[in-house]
Amino acid sequence: MPVRKAKAVWEGGLRQGKGVMELGSQAFQGPYSYPSRFEEGEGTNPEELIAAAHAGCFSMALAASLEREGFPPKRVSTEARVHLEMVDGKPTLTRIELFTEAEVPGISPEKFLEIAEAAKEGCPISRALAGVKEIALQARLV
């Protein structure tokens, strides 16, 4: 399998500095700063990119699992929320919430939730983020 890459360049000190993050595919390039990461400033931040990666990975994992179980989905939409909080004086990812909606013909809500939970546990990004204290899932059929 291919090795994926991204890069970041930071100029200056922490609070007054600024940086740019870029995906190896060049599909995204965005500025980031102290305000965009720790306040509500303009630009992106590493946590937002982790949220995008987790939402994308989980949506694909859920679609694959549903299809494998005989319930190919029409649509899976996921929003991930990454919580960054101070723990012992250090910024720490403490919680990730996955909010997903899926249109899946012929599946019961119970079976859907069972497959969604398994997809959450098996998603490569979930596994990579296993050090996060909690990854919560809210999944609903539409």
PDB file of C-alpha atoms in Angstrom:
ATOM      1  CA  MET A   1       0.000   0.000   0.000  1.00  0.00           C
ATOM      2  CA  PRO A   2       1.215   3.546  -0.627  1.00  0.00           C
ATOM      3  CA  VAL A   3       2.759   5.747   2.050  1.00  0.00           C
ATOM      4  CA  ARG A   4       0.808   9.002   2.419  1.00  0.00           C
ATOM      5  CA  LYS A   5       2.477  12.257   3.340  1.00  0.00           C
ATOM      6  CA  ALA A   6       1.787  15.833   4.281  1.00  0.00           C
ATOM      7  CA  LYS A   7       4.042  18.651   5.366  1.00  0.00           C
ATOM      8  CA  ALA A   8       3.887  21.720   7.532  1.00  0.00           C
ATOM      9  CA  VAL A   9       6.100  24.784   7.721  1.00  0.00           C
ATOM     10  CA  TRP A  10       6.001  27.017  10.801  1.00  0.00           C
ATOM     11  CA  GLU A  11       7.643  30.432  10.962  1.00  0.00           C
ATOM     12  CA  GLY A  12       8.206  32.348  14.179  1.00  0.00           C
ATOM     13  CA  GLY A  13       7.325  31.719  17.797  1.00  0.00           C
ATOM     14  CA  LEU A  14       4.223  30.009  19.108  1.00  0.00           C
ATOM     15  CA  ARG A  15       1.787  32.904  19.617  1.00  0.00           C
ATOM     16  CA  GLN A  16       2.963  35.295  16.903  1.00  0.00           C
ATOM     17  CA  GLY A  17       4.078  32.696  14.381  1.00  0.00           C
ATOM     18  CA  LYS A  18       2.195  31.256  11.459  1.00  0.00           C
ATOM     19  CA  GLY A  19       2.350  28.205   9.293  1.00  0.00           C
ATOM     20  CA  VAL A  20       1.056  26.359   6.274  1.00  0.00           C
ATOM     21  CA  MET A  21       0.011  22.714   6.066  1.00  0.00           C
ATOM     22  CA  GLU A  22      -0.106  20.928   2.732  1.00  0.00           C
ATOM     23  CA  LEU A  23      -1.235  17.472   1.701  1.00  0.00           C
ATOM     24  CA  GLY A  24       1.174  15.425  -0.378  1.00  0.00           C
ATOM     25  CA  SER A  25      -1.496  15.101  -3.080  1.00  0.00           C
ATOM     26  CA  GLN A  26      -1.719  18.916  -3.168  1.00  0.00           C
ATOM     27  CA  ALA A  27      -5.508  18.572  -2.809  1.00  0.00           C
ATOM     28  CA  PHE A  28      -5.326  20.915   0.201  1.00  0.00           C
ATOM     29  CA  GLN A  29      -3.053  23.664   1.432  1.00  0.00           C
ATOM     30  CA  GLY A  30      -4.056  25.897   4.317  1.00  0.00           C
ATOM     31  CA  PRO A  31      -2.679  28.386   6.785  1.00  0.00           C
ATOM     32  CA  TYR A  32      -2.661  27.776  10.521  1.00  0.00           C
ATOM     33  CA  SER A  33      -1.733  29.819  13.570  1.00  0.00           C
ATOM     34  CA  TYR A  34      -2.053  29.955  17.329  1.00  0.00           C
ATOM     35  CA  PRO A  35      -5.474  31.646  17.024  1.00  0.00           C
ATOM     36  CA  SER A  36      -6.739  29.063  14.499  1.00  0.00           C
ATOM     37  CA  ARG A  37      -5.689  26.242  16.789  1.00  0.00           C
ATOM     38  CA  PHE A  38      -6.342  27.414  20.325  1.00  0.00           C
ATOM     39  CA  GLU A  39      -8.928  30.145  19.763  1.00  0.00           C
ATOM     40  CA  GLU A  40     -11.467  30.806  16.996  1.00  0.00           C
ATOM     41  CA  GLY A  41      -9.088  32.437  14.504  1.00  0.00           C
ATOM     42  CA  GLU A  42      -9.127  32.005  10.738  1.00  0.00           C
ATOM     43  CA  GLY A  43      -7.284  29.098   9.179  1.00  0.00           C
ATOM     44  CA  THR A  44      -7.081  25.408   9.840  1.00  0.00           C
ATOM     45  CA  ASN A  45      -5.372  23.349  12.540  1.00  0.00           C
ATOM     46  CA  PRO A  46      -4.080  19.814  13.058  1.00  0.00           C
ATOM     47  CA  GLU A  47      -7.191  18.780  14.996  1.00  0.00           C
ATOM     48  CA  GLU A  48      -9.473  19.825  12.140  1.00  0.00           C
ATOM     49  CA  LEU A  49      -7.402  17.741   9.743  1.00  0.00           C
ATOM     50  CA  ILE A  50      -7.599  14.782  12.142  1.00  0.00           C
ATOM     51  CA  ALA A  51     -11.385  15.250  12.234  1.00  0.00           C
ATOM     52  CA  ALA A  52     -11.539  15.245   8.424  1.00  0.00           C
ATOM     53  CA  ALA A  53      -9.379  12.127   8.247  1.00  0.00           C
ATOM     54  CA  HIS A  54     -11.480  10.331  10.861  1.00  0.00           C
ATOM     55  CA  ALA A  55     -14.795  11.276   9.222  1.00  0.00           C
ATOM     56  CA  GLY A  56     -13.559  10.095   5.834  1.00  0.00           C
ATOM     57  CA  CYS A  57     -12.047   6.881   7.150  1.00  0.00           C
ATOM     58  CA  PHE A  58     -15.100   5.970   9.223  1.00  0.00           C
ATOM     59  CA  SER A  59     -17.531   6.682   6.372  1.00  0.00           C
ATOM     60  CA  MET A  60     -15.561   4.367   4.081  1.00  0.00           C
ATOM     61  CA  ALA A  61     -15.189   1.680   6.761  1.00  0.00           C
ATOM     62  CA  LEU A  62     -18.916   1.760   7.513  1.00  0.00           C
ATOM     63  CA  ALA A  63     -19.841   1.585   3.819  1.00  0.00           C
ATOM     64  CA  ALA A  64     -17.487  -1.380   3.335  1.00  0.00           C
ATOM     65  CA  SER A  65     -18.834  -3.183   6.402  1.00  0.00           C
ATOM     66  CA  LEU A  66     -22.452  -2.606   5.422  1.00  0.00           C
ATOM     67  CA  GLU A  67     -21.787  -3.878   1.913  1.00  0.00           C
ATOM     68  CA  ARG A  68     -19.903  -6.926   3.226  1.00  0.00           C
ATOM     69  CA  GLU A  69     -22.908  -7.737   5.445  1.00  0.00           C
ATOM     70  CA  GLY A  70     -25.283  -7.560   2.477  1.00  0.00           C
ATOM     71  CA  PHE A  71     -26.601  -4.019   3.019  1.00  0.00           C
ATOM     72  CA  PRO A  72     -24.932  -1.746   0.462  1.00  0.00           C
ATOM     73  CA  PRO A  73     -25.583   1.850   1.552  1.00  0.00           C
ATOM     74  CA  LYS A  74     -26.893   4.576  -0.694  1.00  0.00           C
ATOM     75  CA  ARG A  75     -25.130   7.226   1.365  1.00  0.00           C
ATOM     76  CA  VAL A  76     -23.018   7.606   4.525  1.00  0.00           C
ATOM     77  CA  SER A  77     -22.340  11.077   5.949  1.00  0.00           C
ATOM     78  CA  THR A  78     -20.125  11.574   8.987  1.00  0.00           C
ATOM     79  CA  GLU A  79     -19.068  14.609  11.007  1.00  0.00           C
ATOM     80  CA  ALA A  80     -16.163  14.173  13.416  1.00  0.00           C
ATOM     81  CA  ARG A  81     -15.559  16.519  16.328  1.00  0.00           C
ATOM     82  CA  VAL A  82     -12.118  16.456  17.916  1.00  0.00           C
ATOM     83  CA  HIS A  83     -11.886  17.909  21.433  1.00  0.00           C
ATOM     84  CA  LEU A  84      -8.596  19.544  22.410  1.00  0.00           C
ATOM     85  CA  GLU A  85      -8.338  20.281  26.135  1.00  0.00           C
ATOM     86  CA  MET A  86      -5.643  20.988  28.688  1.00  0.00           C
ATOM     87  CA  VAL A  87      -4.701  17.884  30.702  1.00  0.00           C
ATOM     88  CA  ASP A  88      -1.952  18.211  33.288  1.00  0.00           C
ATOM     89  CA  GLY A  89      -0.962  21.501  31.659  1.00  0.00           C
ATOM     90  CA  LYS A  90      -0.617  19.982  28.177  1.00  0.00           C
ATOM     91  CA  PRO A  91      -2.941  20.293  25.164  1.00  0.00           C
ATOM     92  CA  THR A  92      -4.458  16.831  24.707  1.00  0.00           C
ATOM     93  CA  LEU A  93      -7.002  15.215  22.415  1.00  0.00           C
ATOM     94  CA  THR A  94      -9.527  14.013  24.967  1.00  0.00           C
ATOM     95  CA  ARG A  95     -12.545  12.964  22.939  1.00  0.00           C
ATOM     96  CA  ILE A  96     -13.653  12.382  19.389  1.00  0.00           C
ATOM     97  CA  GLU A  97     -17.322  12.294  18.506  1.00  0.00           C
ATOM     98  CA  LEU A  98     -18.493  10.709  15.281  1.00  0.00           C
ATOM     99  CA  PHE A  99     -21.959  11.732  14.121  1.00  0.00           C
ATOM    100  CA  THR A 100     -23.045   9.628  11.189  1.00  0.00           C
ATOM    101  CA  GLU A 101     -26.186   9.300   9.138  1.00  0.00           C
ATOM    102  CA  ALA A 102     -26.644   6.587   6.585  1.00  0.00           C
ATOM    103  CA  GLU A 103     -29.267   5.649   4.056  1.00  0.00           C
ATOM    104  CA  VAL A 104     -29.242   1.854   4.021  1.00  0.00           C
ATOM    105  CA  PRO A 105     -32.181  -0.005   2.455  1.00  0.00           C
ATOM    106  CA  GLY A 106     -33.472  -3.104   4.227  1.00  0.00           C
ATOM    107  CA  ILE A 107     -31.438  -2.944   7.439  1.00  0.00           C
ATOM    108  CA  SER A 108     -32.830  -2.905  10.976  1.00  0.00           C
ATOM    109  CA  PRO A 109     -31.692  -0.156  13.355  1.00  0.00           C
ATOM    110  CA  GLU A 110     -30.146  -2.777  15.645  1.00  0.00           C
ATOM    111  CA  LYS A 111     -28.095  -4.370  12.873  1.00  0.00           C
ATOM    112  CA  PHE A 112     -27.039  -0.933  11.630  1.00  0.00           C
ATOM    113  CA  LEU A 113     -25.753   0.083  15.070  1.00  0.00           C
ATOM    114  CA  GLU A 114     -23.917  -3.235  15.449  1.00  0.00           C
ATOM    115  CA  ILE A 115     -22.143  -2.751  12.117  1.00  0.00           C
ATOM    116  CA  ALA A 116     -21.438   0.936  12.860  1.00  0.00           C
ATOM    117  CA  GLU A 117     -19.795   0.124  16.204  1.00  0.00           C
ATOM    118  CA  ALA A 118     -17.619  -2.534  14.590  1.00  0.00           C
ATOM    119  CA  ALA A 119     -16.636  -0.084  11.831  1.00  0.00           C
ATOM    120  CA  LYS A 120     -15.686   2.496  14.461  1.00  0.00           C
ATOM    121  CA  GLU A 121     -13.396  -0.012  16.173  1.00  0.00           C
ATOM    122  CA  GLY A 122     -11.884  -1.272  12.908  1.00  0.00           C
ATOM    123  CA  CYS A 123     -11.374   2.014  11.069  1.00  0.00           C
ATOM    124  CA  PRO A 124      -7.603   2.564  10.627  1.00  0.00           C
ATOM    125  CA  ILE A 125      -7.832   6.146  11.903  1.00  0.00           C
ATOM    126  CA  SER A 126      -9.782   5.016  14.999  1.00  0.00           C
ATOM    127  CA  ARG A 127      -7.068   2.460  15.640  1.00  0.00           C
ATOM    128  CA  ALA A 128      -4.337   5.075  15.145  1.00  0.00           C
ATOM    129  CA  LEU A 129      -6.103   7.366  17.613  1.00  0.00           C
ATOM    130  CA  ALA A 130      -6.584   4.680  20.263  1.00  0.00           C
ATOM    131  CA  GLY A 131      -4.742   6.875  22.776  1.00  0.00           C
ATOM    132  CA  VAL A 132      -7.654   9.300  22.786  1.00  0.00           C
ATOM    133  CA  LYS A 133      -9.612   8.617  25.956  1.00  0.00           C
ATOM    134  CA  GLU A 134     -12.959   8.287  24.189  1.00  0.00           C
ATOM    135  CA  ILE A 135     -14.217   7.942  20.631  1.00  0.00           C
ATOM    136  CA  ALA A 136     -18.010   8.273  20.790  1.00  0.00           C
ATOM    137  CA  LEU A 137     -20.397   7.324  18.009  1.00  0.00           C
ATOM    138  CA  GLN A 138     -23.931   8.495  17.282  1.00  0.00           C
ATOM    139  CA  ALA A 139     -25.260   6.684  14.262  1.00  0.00           C
ATOM    140  CA  ARG A 140     -28.698   6.962  12.755  1.00  0.00           C
ATOM    141  CA  LEU A 141     -30.508   5.630   9.743  1.00  0.00           C
ATOM    142  CA  VAL A 142     -32.252   8.101   7.452  1.00  0.00           C
TER     143      VAL A 142
END
